[in-house]
Amino acid sequence: MGKLENSAMIQSVSELISLSLAFLLIFRTISFALADDGTDEASPTEYRYELATSPDAAFVYENTHYFEIIFPESLSYTYKLRRAKDFGNDFDREYKKIRMVIAEPIEACSPIINNVERAVAFILRGGCSFLTKSRQVEKAGAVAVIVADNDEENDEYMIDMVDDSTGRSVEIPSLFLMGKDGMMIRRNLMLEGLDEAIINIPVNLTGIPIGAAKQPPWTLW
């Protein structure tokens, strides 16, 4: 068999493998949207999983971090974060099975009234500067803060959280989460009667192919 024939065969096999993987990903994604009883009618399961309509513009961002939820199982995926651009420190350790608590008030523009001590606080964008939010969370004793976008349809764009030029500082890591992820996390916790999840943060995905990470079915990287 000549070199040209060998090359054509290798190309055909490669294309077949790529096509098979694409169908597998589509099947896996769609399966999350179906109800437990096999119907396509609305159900708690279908309510929880809304498929993303477009992939993220890029996979790798500067200052990208990841965390994974290990409880509850309905949220057991790996999520992408972006660290604040010019305030807060980076992680100096990995936190295993740490609480991620929805803060009250959730916008964190005033003192936190629930217990986020030695936990990761989960808050929403809006109402005040990112730095103000992070300082309120830090004062309450949290080890880090995740700020979810208040645009619940955002399943594509990361933003830079910047200093508000007030001369204040914060030490804990401050990280941005896309709004669709934030909304789905809050929605599922509410459905299960919870106000916190158990997570690992940060998670090292260096060298792991995109398809191998357990991504949420509603947000494509």
Coordinates of N, CA and C in Angstrom, one line a residue:
M1 N 0.9 -1.2 0.0 CA 0.0 0.0 0.0 C 0.9 1.2 0.0
G2 N 0.6 2.2 -0.9 CA 1.4 3.4 -1.0 C 1.3 4.4 0.1
K3 N 2.2 5.4 0.1 CA 2.1 6.4 1.2 C 0.8 7.2 1.1
L4 N 0.4 7.5 -0.1 CA -0.8 8.3 -0.2 C -2.0 7.5 0.3
E5 N -2.1 6.2 0.0 CA -3.2 5.4 0.5 C -3.2 5.3 2.0
N6 N -2.0 5.1 2.6 CA -1.8 5.1 4.1 C -2.3 6.4 4.7
S7 N -1.9 7.5 4.1 CA -2.3 8.9 4.6 C -3.8 9.1 4.5
A8 N -4.4 8.6 3.4 CA -5.9 8.8 3.3 C -6.6 7.9 4.3
M9 N -6.1 6.7 4.6 CA -6.7 5.8 5.6 C -6.6 6.4 7.0
I10 N -5.4 6.9 7.3 CA -5.2 7.5 8.6 C -6.2 8.7 8.8
Q11 N -6.3 9.6 7.8 CA -7.2 10.7 7.8 C -8.6 10.3 8.0
S12 N -9.0 9.2 7.3 CA -10.4 8.7 7.4 C -10.7 8.2 8.8
V13 N -9.8 7.5 9.4 CA -9.9 7.0 10.8 C -10.0 8.1 11.8
S14 N -9.2 9.1 11.6 CA -9.2 10.3 12.5 C -10.5 11.0 12.4
E15 N -11.0 11.2 11.2 CA -12.3 11.9 11.1 C -13.5 11.1 11.7
L16 N -13.4 9.7 11.6 CA -14.4 8.9 12.1 C -14.4 8.9 13.6
I17 N -13.2 9.0 14.2 CA -13.1 9.1 15.7 C -13.6 10.4 16.2
S18 N -13.3 11.5 15.5 CA -13.8 12.8 15.9 C -15.3 12.9 15.8
L19 N -15.9 12.3 14.7 CA -17.3 12.3 14.6 C -18.0 11.5 15.7
S20 N -17.4 10.4 16.0 CA -18.0 9.5 17.1 C -17.9 10.2 18.4
L21 N -16.8 10.9 18.7 CA -16.7 11.7 20.0 C -17.8 12.8 20.0
A22 N -18.0 13.5 18.9 CA -19.0 14.5 18.8 C -20.4 14.0 19.1
F23 N -20.7 12.9 18.5 CA -22.0 12.3 18.8 C -22.2 11.9 20.2
L24 N -21.1 11.3 20.8 CA -21.1 10.9 22.2 C -21.3 12.1 23.1
L25 N -20.7 13.3 22.8 CA -20.9 14.5 23.6 C -22.3 15.0 23.5
I26 N -22.8 15.0 22.3 CA -24.2 15.4 22.1 C -25.2 14.5 22.9
F27 N -25.0 13.2 22.8 CA -25.9 12.3 23.5 C -25.8 12.5 25.0
R28 N -24.6 12.7 25.5 CA -24.4 12.8 27.0 C -25.0 14.1 27.4
T29 N -24.9 15.2 26.6 CA -25.5 16.5 27.0 C -27.0 16.4 27.0
I30 N -27.6 15.9 25.9 CA -29.0 15.8 25.8 C -29.6 14.9 26.9
S31 N -28.9 13.9 27.3 CA -29.4 13.0 28.4 C -29.7 13.7 29.7
F32 N -28.9 14.8 30.0 CA -29.1 15.5 31.2 C -30.5 16.3 31.2
A33 N -31.0 16.6 30.0 CA -32.2 17.4 29.9 C -33.4 16.6 29.9
L34 N -33.4 15.3 29.8 CA -34.5 14.5 29.8 C -35.0 14.2 31.2
A35 N -36.3 14.0 31.4 CA -36.9 13.7 32.7 C -36.5 12.3 33.1
D36 N -36.6 12.0 34.4 CA -36.2 10.7 34.9 C -37.1 9.6 34.4
D37 N -38.3 9.9 34.0 CA -39.2 8.8 33.5 C -39.1 8.6 32.0
G38 N -38.1 9.3 31.4 CA -37.9 9.1 30.0 C -38.7 9.9 29.1
T39 N -39.5 10.8 29.6 CA -40.4 11.7 28.8 C -39.6 13.0 28.6
D40 N -40.1 13.8 27.7 CA -39.5 15.2 27.5 C -40.4 16.3 28.1
E41 N -41.3 15.9 29.1 CA -42.1 16.9 29.7 C -41.3 17.5 30.9
A42 N -41.8 18.7 31.3 CA -41.1 19.4 32.4 C -41.1 18.5 33.7
S43 N -40.0 18.5 34.4 CA -39.9 17.7 35.6 C -38.8 18.4 36.4
P44 N -38.7 18.0 37.7 CA -37.6 18.6 38.5 C -36.2 18.4 37.9
T45 N -36.0 17.3 37.2 CA -34.7 17.0 36.6 C -34.5 18.0 35.4
E46 N -35.5 18.1 34.6 CA -35.4 19.0 33.4 C -35.3 20.4 33.8
Y47 N -35.9 20.8 34.9 CA -35.9 22.1 35.4 C -34.5 22.5 35.8
R48 N -33.7 21.5 36.3 CA -32.4 21.8 36.8 C -31.4 22.0 35.7
Y49 N -31.6 21.3 34.6 CA -30.5 21.2 33.5 C -31.0 21.9 32.3
E50 N -30.5 23.1 32.0 CA -30.8 23.8 30.8 C -29.5 23.9 29.9
L51 N -29.6 23.4 28.7 CA -28.4 23.2 27.9 C -27.9 24.5 27.4
A52 N -26.6 24.6 27.3 CA -26.0 25.8 26.8 C -26.2 25.9 25.3
T53 N -26.4 27.1 24.7 CA -26.7 27.2 23.3 C -25.4 27.6 22.5
S54 N -24.4 27.9 23.2 CA -23.1 28.3 22.4 C -21.9 28.0 23.3
P55 N -20.8 27.6 22.7 CA -19.6 27.3 23.5 C -19.0 28.6 23.9
D56 N -18.1 28.5 24.9 CA -17.4 29.7 25.4 C -16.4 30.2 24.3
A57 N -16.1 31.4 24.3 CA -15.2 32.0 23.2 C -13.8 31.4 23.3
A58 N -13.4 31.1 24.4 CA -12.0 30.5 24.6 C -12.0 29.7 25.8
F59 N -11.1 28.7 25.8 CA -11.0 27.8 27.0 C -10.1 28.3 28.0
V60 N -9.0 28.9 27.7 CA -8.0 29.4 28.6 C -8.0 30.9 28.8
Y61 N -8.1 31.3 30.0 CA -8.1 32.7 30.3 C -7.0 33.0 31.3
E62 N -6.4 34.2 31.2 CA -5.5 34.6 32.3 C -6.2 34.6 33.6
N63 N -5.5 34.1 34.6 CA -6.0 34.0 36.0 C -7.2 33.1 36.2
T64 N -7.3 32.1 35.3 CA -8.4 31.2 35.4 C -8.2 30.2 36.5
H65 N -9.2 29.9 37.3 CA -9.2 28.9 38.3 C -10.4 28.0 38.1
Y66 N -10.4 26.8 38.8 CA -11.6 25.9 38.7 C -11.9 25.4 40.1
F67 N -13.2 25.1 40.3 CA -13.6 24.4 41.5 C -14.6 23.4 41.2
E68 N -14.7 22.4 42.1 CA -15.7 21.3 41.8 C -16.6 21.2 43.0
I69 N -17.9 21.0 42.7 CA -18.8 20.7 43.8 C -18.9 19.2 43.9
I70 N -18.8 18.7 45.2 CA -18.9 17.3 45.4 C -20.2 16.9 46.1
F71 N -20.9 17.9 46.7 CA -22.2 17.7 47.3 C -22.9 19.0 47.2
P72 N -24.2 19.0 46.8 CA -25.0 17.8 46.4 C -24.7 17.2 45.0
E73 N -25.1 16.0 44.8 CA -24.7 15.3 43.6 C -25.3 16.0 42.4
S74 N -26.5 16.7 42.5 CA -27.1 17.3 41.4 C -26.2 18.4 40.8
L75 N -25.3 18.9 41.6 CA -24.3 20.0 41.1 C -22.9 19.5 41.0
S76 N -22.7 18.2 40.9 CA -21.4 17.6 41.0 C -20.7 17.8 39.6
Y77 N -20.2 19.0 39.4 CA -19.4 19.3 38.2 C -18.2 20.2 38.5
T78 N -17.4 20.4 37.5 CA -16.3 21.4 37.6 C -16.7 22.7 37.0
Y79 N -16.4 23.8 37.7 CA -16.8 25.1 37.3 C -15.6 26.0 37.1
K80 N -15.7 26.9 36.1 CA -14.6 27.8 35.8 C -14.8 29.2 36.5
L81 N -13.7 29.7 37.0 CA -13.7 31.0 37.7 C -12.6 31.9 37.1
R82 N -12.7 33.2 37.3 CA -11.7 34.1 37.0 C -11.3 35.0 38.2
R83 N -10.0 34.9 38.6 CA -9.6 35.7 39.7 C -9.6 37.2 39.5
A84 N -9.9 38.0 40.5 CA -9.9 39.4 40.4 C -8.6 39.9 39.8
K85 N -8.7 41.0 39.0 CA -7.5 41.4 38.3 C -6.5 42.1 39.2
D86 N -6.9 43.0 40.1 CA -5.9 43.7 40.8 C -6.2 43.9 42.3
F87 N -6.9 43.0 42.9 CA -7.1 43.0 44.4 C -7.2 41.5 44.8
G88 N -6.9 41.3 46.1 CA -7.0 39.9 46.7 C -5.8 39.1 46.3
N89 N -5.5 38.1 47.1 CA -4.4 37.2 46.9 C -4.9 36.0 46.1
D90 N -3.9 35.2 45.6 CA -4.2 33.9 45.0 C -4.3 32.9 46.1
F91 N -4.7 31.7 45.8 CA -4.8 30.6 46.8 C -3.4 30.2 47.1
D92 N -3.1 29.9 48.4 CA -1.8 29.4 48.9 C -1.9 28.0 49.3
R93 N -3.1 27.4 49.1 CA -3.3 26.0 49.4 C -4.6 25.5 48.7
E94 N -4.8 24.2 48.6 CA -6.0 23.7 48.1 C -7.0 23.3 49.2
Y95 N -8.2 23.7 49.1 CA -9.2 23.4 50.2 C -10.0 22.2 49.7
K96 N -10.0 21.2 50.5 CA -10.7 19.9 50.2 C -12.0 19.9 51.1
K97 N -13.1 19.6 50.5 CA -14.4 19.4 51.2 C -14.7 20.6 52.1
I98 N -14.6 21.8 51.5 CA -14.8 23.0 52.3 C -16.3 23.4 52.0
R99 N -16.9 24.1 52.9 CA -18.3 24.6 52.7 C -18.2 25.8 51.7
M100 N -19.2 25.9 50.8 CA -19.4 27.0 50.0 C -20.8 27.5 50.4
V101 N -20.9 28.6 51.1 CA -22.1 29.1 51.7 C -22.7 30.3 50.9
I102 N -24.0 30.3 50.6 CA -24.6 31.5 50.1 C -24.8 32.5 51.2
A103 N -24.1 33.7 50.9 CA -24.1 34.7 52.0 C -25.4 35.4 52.1
E104 N -25.6 36.0 53.2 CA -26.8 36.9 53.5 C -26.3 38.2 54.1
P105 N -26.6 39.3 53.4 CA -27.3 39.5 52.2 C -26.4 39.0 51.0
I106 N -27.1 38.5 50.0 CA -26.4 37.8 48.9 C -25.5 38.8 48.1
E107 N -25.9 40.1 48.0 CA -25.0 41.0 47.3 C -23.8 41.5 48.1
A108 N -23.8 41.2 49.4 CA -22.7 41.5 50.3 C -22.2 42.9 50.3
C109 N -23.2 43.8 50.2 CA -22.9 45.3 50.2 C -22.9 45.8 51.7
S110 N -23.4 45.0 52.6 CA -23.4 45.3 54.0 C -22.9 44.1 54.8
P111 N -22.7 44.2 56.1 CA -22.2 43.1 56.8 C -22.9 41.8 56.7
I112 N -22.2 40.7 56.6 CA -22.8 39.3 56.4 C -23.4 38.9 57.7
I113 N -24.6 38.4 57.7 CA -25.3 38.0 58.9 C -25.3 36.5 59.1
N114 N -25.0 35.7 58.1 CA -25.0 34.3 58.4 C -23.5 33.8 58.5
N115 N -23.3 32.5 58.9 CA -22.0 32.0 59.2 C -21.3 31.6 57.9
V116 N -20.3 32.4 57.5 CA -19.4 32.0 56.4 C -17.9 31.8 56.9
E117 N -17.8 31.7 58.2 CA -16.4 31.6 58.8 C -15.8 30.3 58.3
R118 N -14.5 30.4 57.9 CA -13.7 29.3 57.4 C -14.4 28.6 56.2
A119 N -15.2 29.3 55.5 CA -15.9 28.8 54.3 C -15.6 29.7 53.1
V120 N -16.0 29.2 51.9 CA -16.0 30.0 50.7 C -17.4 30.7 50.6
A121 N -17.5 32.0 50.6 CA -18.8 32.7 50.5 C -19.2 32.8 49.0
F122 N -20.4 32.6 48.8 CA -21.0 32.7 47.4 C -21.9 33.9 47.4
I123 N -21.6 34.9 46.6 CA -22.4 36.2 46.5 C -22.7 36.5 45.1
L124 N -23.5 37.6 44.9 CA -23.9 38.1 43.6 C -23.3 39.4 43.3
R125 N -23.0 39.6 42.0 CA -22.6 40.9 41.5 C -23.8 41.9 41.6
G126 N -23.4 43.2 41.8 CA -24.4 44.3 41.8 C -24.5 45.0 43.2
G127 N -24.9 46.3 43.1 CA -25.2 47.0 44.3 C -24.0 47.8 44.9
C128 N -22.8 47.3 44.7 CA -21.6 48.0 45.2 C -20.4 47.4 44.5
S129 N -19.2 47.9 44.8 CA -18.1 47.4 44.1 C -17.6 46.0 44.5
F130 N -16.9 45.4 43.6 CA -16.4 44.0 43.9 C -15.5 44.1 45.1
L131 N -14.7 45.1 45.3 CA -13.8 45.2 46.4 C -14.6 45.3 47.7
T132 N -15.7 46.2 47.7 CA -16.6 46.3 48.9 C -17.1 44.9 49.3
K133 N -17.6 44.2 48.3 CA -18.2 42.9 48.6 C -17.1 42.0 49.2
S134 N -15.9 41.9 48.6 CA -14.9 41.1 49.1 C -14.5 41.4 50.5
R135 N -14.5 42.7 50.8 CA -14.1 43.1 52.2 C -15.2 42.7 53.2
Q136 N -16.4 42.8 52.9 CA -17.5 42.4 53.8 C -17.4 40.9 54.0
V137 N -17.1 40.1 53.0 CA -16.9 38.7 53.2 C -15.7 38.3 54.0
E138 N -14.6 39.0 53.8 CA -13.4 38.8 54.5 C -13.6 39.1 56.0
K139 N -14.3 40.2 56.3 CA -14.6 40.6 57.7 C -15.4 39.5 58.4
A140 N -16.2 38.8 57.6 CA -17.0 37.7 58.2 C -16.3 36.4 58.4
G141 N -15.0 36.4 58.0 CA -14.2 35.2 58.3 C -14.1 34.2 57.2
A142 N -14.6 34.5 56.0 CA -14.5 33.5 54.9 C -13.0 33.4 54.4
V143 N -12.7 32.3 53.8 CA -11.3 32.1 53.2 C -11.2 32.5 51.8
A144 N -12.4 32.7 51.1 CA -12.4 33.1 49.7 C -13.8 33.5 49.4
V145 N -14.0 34.2 48.2 CA -15.3 34.7 47.8 C -15.5 34.4 46.3
I146 N -16.7 33.8 46.0 CA -17.1 33.6 44.6 C -18.2 34.6 44.3
V147 N -18.0 35.4 43.3 CA -19.0 36.5 42.9 C -19.6 36.0 41.6
A148 N -20.9 35.6 41.7 CA -21.6 35.2 40.5 C -22.2 36.4 39.7
D149 N -22.1 36.4 38.4 CA -22.6 37.5 37.6 C -24.1 37.5 37.9
N150 N -24.7 38.7 37.9 CA -26.1 38.9 38.1 C -26.9 38.8 36.8
D151 N -26.2 38.6 35.7 CA -26.8 38.3 34.4 C -27.0 36.7 34.3
E152 N -28.1 36.2 34.6 CA -28.3 34.8 34.7 C -28.3 34.1 33.4
E153 N -28.3 34.8 32.3 CA -28.1 34.2 31.0 C -26.7 34.1 30.5
N154 N -25.8 34.7 31.2 CA -24.4 34.7 30.8 C -23.8 33.3 31.0
D155 N -23.6 32.6 29.9 CA -22.9 31.3 29.9 C -21.7 31.3 29.1
E156 N -21.2 32.5 28.8 CA -20.1 32.6 27.8 C -18.9 33.5 28.3
Y157 N -19.2 34.7 28.9 CA -18.2 35.7 29.1 C -17.7 35.8 30.6
M158 N -16.4 35.9 30.7 CA -15.8 36.2 32.0 C -15.5 37.7 32.0
I159 N -15.5 38.3 33.1 CA -15.1 39.8 33.2 C -14.0 39.9 34.2
D160 N -13.3 41.0 34.1 CA -12.2 41.4 35.1 C -12.9 42.1 36.2
M161 N -12.7 41.6 37.4 CA -13.1 42.4 38.6 C -11.9 43.3 39.0
V162 N -12.2 44.6 39.1 CA -11.1 45.5 39.3 C -11.3 46.3 40.6
D163 N -10.2 46.8 41.1 CA -10.2 47.7 42.3 C -11.1 48.9 42.1
D164 N -11.7 49.4 43.1 CA -12.6 50.6 43.0 C -11.8 51.9 43.3
S165 N -10.5 51.8 43.4 CA -9.7 53.1 43.5 C -10.0 53.8 44.8
T166 N -10.4 53.1 45.9 CA -10.7 53.8 47.2 C -9.5 53.6 48.1
G167 N -8.5 53.0 47.7 CA -7.3 52.8 48.5 C -7.4 51.7 49.6
R168 N -8.5 51.0 49.5 CA -8.7 49.8 50.5 C -8.1 48.6 49.9
S169 N -7.9 47.6 50.7 CA -7.3 46.3 50.3 C -8.1 45.1 50.8
V170 N -7.9 44.0 50.2 CA -8.5 42.7 50.7 C -7.5 41.6 50.4
E171 N -7.4 40.7 51.3 CA -6.4 39.6 51.2 C -6.9 38.3 50.6
I172 N -8.2 38.0 50.8 CA -8.7 36.7 50.4 C -8.9 36.6 48.9
P173 N -8.8 35.4 48.3 CA -9.0 35.3 46.9 C -10.4 35.7 46.5
S174 N -10.6 36.4 45.5 CA -11.9 36.9 45.0 C -12.0 36.4 43.5
L175 N -13.1 35.7 43.2 CA -13.2 35.0 41.9 C -14.6 35.2 41.3
F176 N -14.6 35.4 40.0 CA -15.8 35.7 39.2 C -16.3 34.4 38.6
L177 N -17.7 34.2 38.7 CA -18.4 33.0 38.2 C -19.4 33.5 37.2
M178 N -19.5 32.8 36.0 CA -20.5 33.2 35.0 C -22.0 33.1 35.6
G179 N -22.8 33.9 35.1 CA -24.2 34.0 35.7 C -25.0 32.8 35.6
K180 N -24.9 32.1 34.5 CA -25.7 30.8 34.3 C -25.3 29.8 35.3
D181 N -24.0 29.7 35.5 CA -23.5 28.7 36.6 C -24.0 29.1 38.0
G182 N -23.9 30.4 38.3 CA -24.4 30.9 39.6 C -25.9 30.7 39.8
M183 N -26.7 30.9 38.7 CA -28.1 30.7 38.8 C -28.5 29.3 39.0
M184 N -27.8 28.4 38.3 CA -28.1 27.0 38.4 C -27.7 26.4 39.8
I185 N -26.6 26.9 40.3 CA -26.1 26.5 41.7 C -27.2 26.9 42.7
R186 N -27.6 28.2 42.7 CA -28.6 28.7 43.6 C -29.9 27.9 43.5
R187 N -30.3 27.7 42.2 CA -31.6 27.1 42.0 C -31.6 25.6 42.5
N188 N -30.6 24.9 42.3 CA -30.5 23.5 42.7 C -30.4 23.4 44.2
L189 N -29.6 24.3 44.8 CA -29.6 24.3 46.3 C -30.9 24.6 46.9
M190 N -31.6 25.5 46.3 CA -33.0 25.9 46.8 C -33.9 24.7 46.7
L191 N -33.9 24.0 45.5 CA -34.7 22.8 45.3 C -34.5 21.7 46.3
E192 N -33.3 21.6 46.8 CA -32.9 20.6 47.8 C -33.0 21.1 49.2
G193 N -33.4 22.4 49.4 CA -33.6 22.9 50.7 C -32.2 23.2 51.4
L194 N -31.2 23.6 50.6 CA -29.9 23.8 51.1 C -29.4 25.2 50.9
D195 N -28.5 25.7 51.8 CA -27.9 27.0 51.5 C -26.4 26.9 51.4
E196 N -25.9 25.7 51.3 CA -24.5 25.6 51.1 C -24.2 24.3 50.3
A197 N -23.0 24.2 49.7 CA -22.5 23.0 49.1 C -21.1 22.7 49.6
I198 N -20.7 21.5 49.3 CA -19.3 21.1 49.7 C -18.5 21.1 48.4
I199 N -17.3 21.7 48.4 CA -16.5 21.9 47.2 C -15.0 21.6 47.5
N200 N -14.3 21.4 46.4 CA -12.8 21.4 46.4 C -12.4 22.7 45.6
I201 N -11.5 23.4 46.1 CA -11.1 24.7 45.4 C -9.6 25.0 45.8
P202 N -8.7 25.4 44.9 CA -8.9 25.3 43.5 C -8.6 23.9 43.0
V203 N -9.1 23.6 41.8 CA -8.8 22.3 41.2 C -7.9 22.4 40.0
N204 N -6.8 21.6 40.0 CA -5.8 21.7 38.9 C -6.2 20.9 37.7
L205 N -6.5 21.6 36.6 CA -6.8 20.9 35.4 C -5.7 20.9 34.3
T206 N -4.5 21.2 34.8 CA -3.4 21.3 33.9 C -3.2 20.0 33.2
G207 N -3.1 20.0 31.9 CA -2.9 18.8 31.1 C -4.1 17.9 30.9
I208 N -5.2 18.3 31.4 CA -6.4 17.5 31.2 C -7.2 18.0 30.0
P209 N -7.5 17.1 29.0 CA -8.2 17.6 27.9 C -9.6 18.2 28.2
I210 N -10.1 19.1 27.4 CA -11.3 19.8 27.7 C -12.5 18.8 27.9
G211 N -12.5 17.8 27.0 CA -13.6 16.8 27.1 C -13.6 15.9 28.4
A212 N -12.4 15.8 29.0 CA -12.3 15.0 30.2 C -12.7 15.6 31.5
A213 N -12.8 16.9 31.5 CA -13.3 17.6 32.7 C -14.8 17.5 32.7
K214 N -15.4 17.3 33.9 CA -16.8 17.1 34.1 C -17.5 18.5 34.1
Q215 N -17.8 19.0 32.9 CA -18.4 20.3 32.8 C -19.9 20.3 33.1
P216 N -20.4 21.4 33.6 CA -21.9 21.5 33.7 C -22.5 21.4 32.3
P217 N -23.6 20.7 32.2 CA -24.3 20.5 30.9 C -24.9 21.8 30.4
W218 N -25.1 22.8 31.2 CA -25.7 24.0 30.8 C -24.7 25.1 30.4
T219 N -23.4 24.8 30.6 CA -22.4 25.8 30.2 C -21.2 25.1 29.5
L220 N -20.9 25.5 28.3 CA -19.9 24.8 27.5 C -18.6 25.7 27.6
W221 N -17.5 25.1 27.9 CA -16.2 25.9 27.9 C -15.8 26.1 26.4

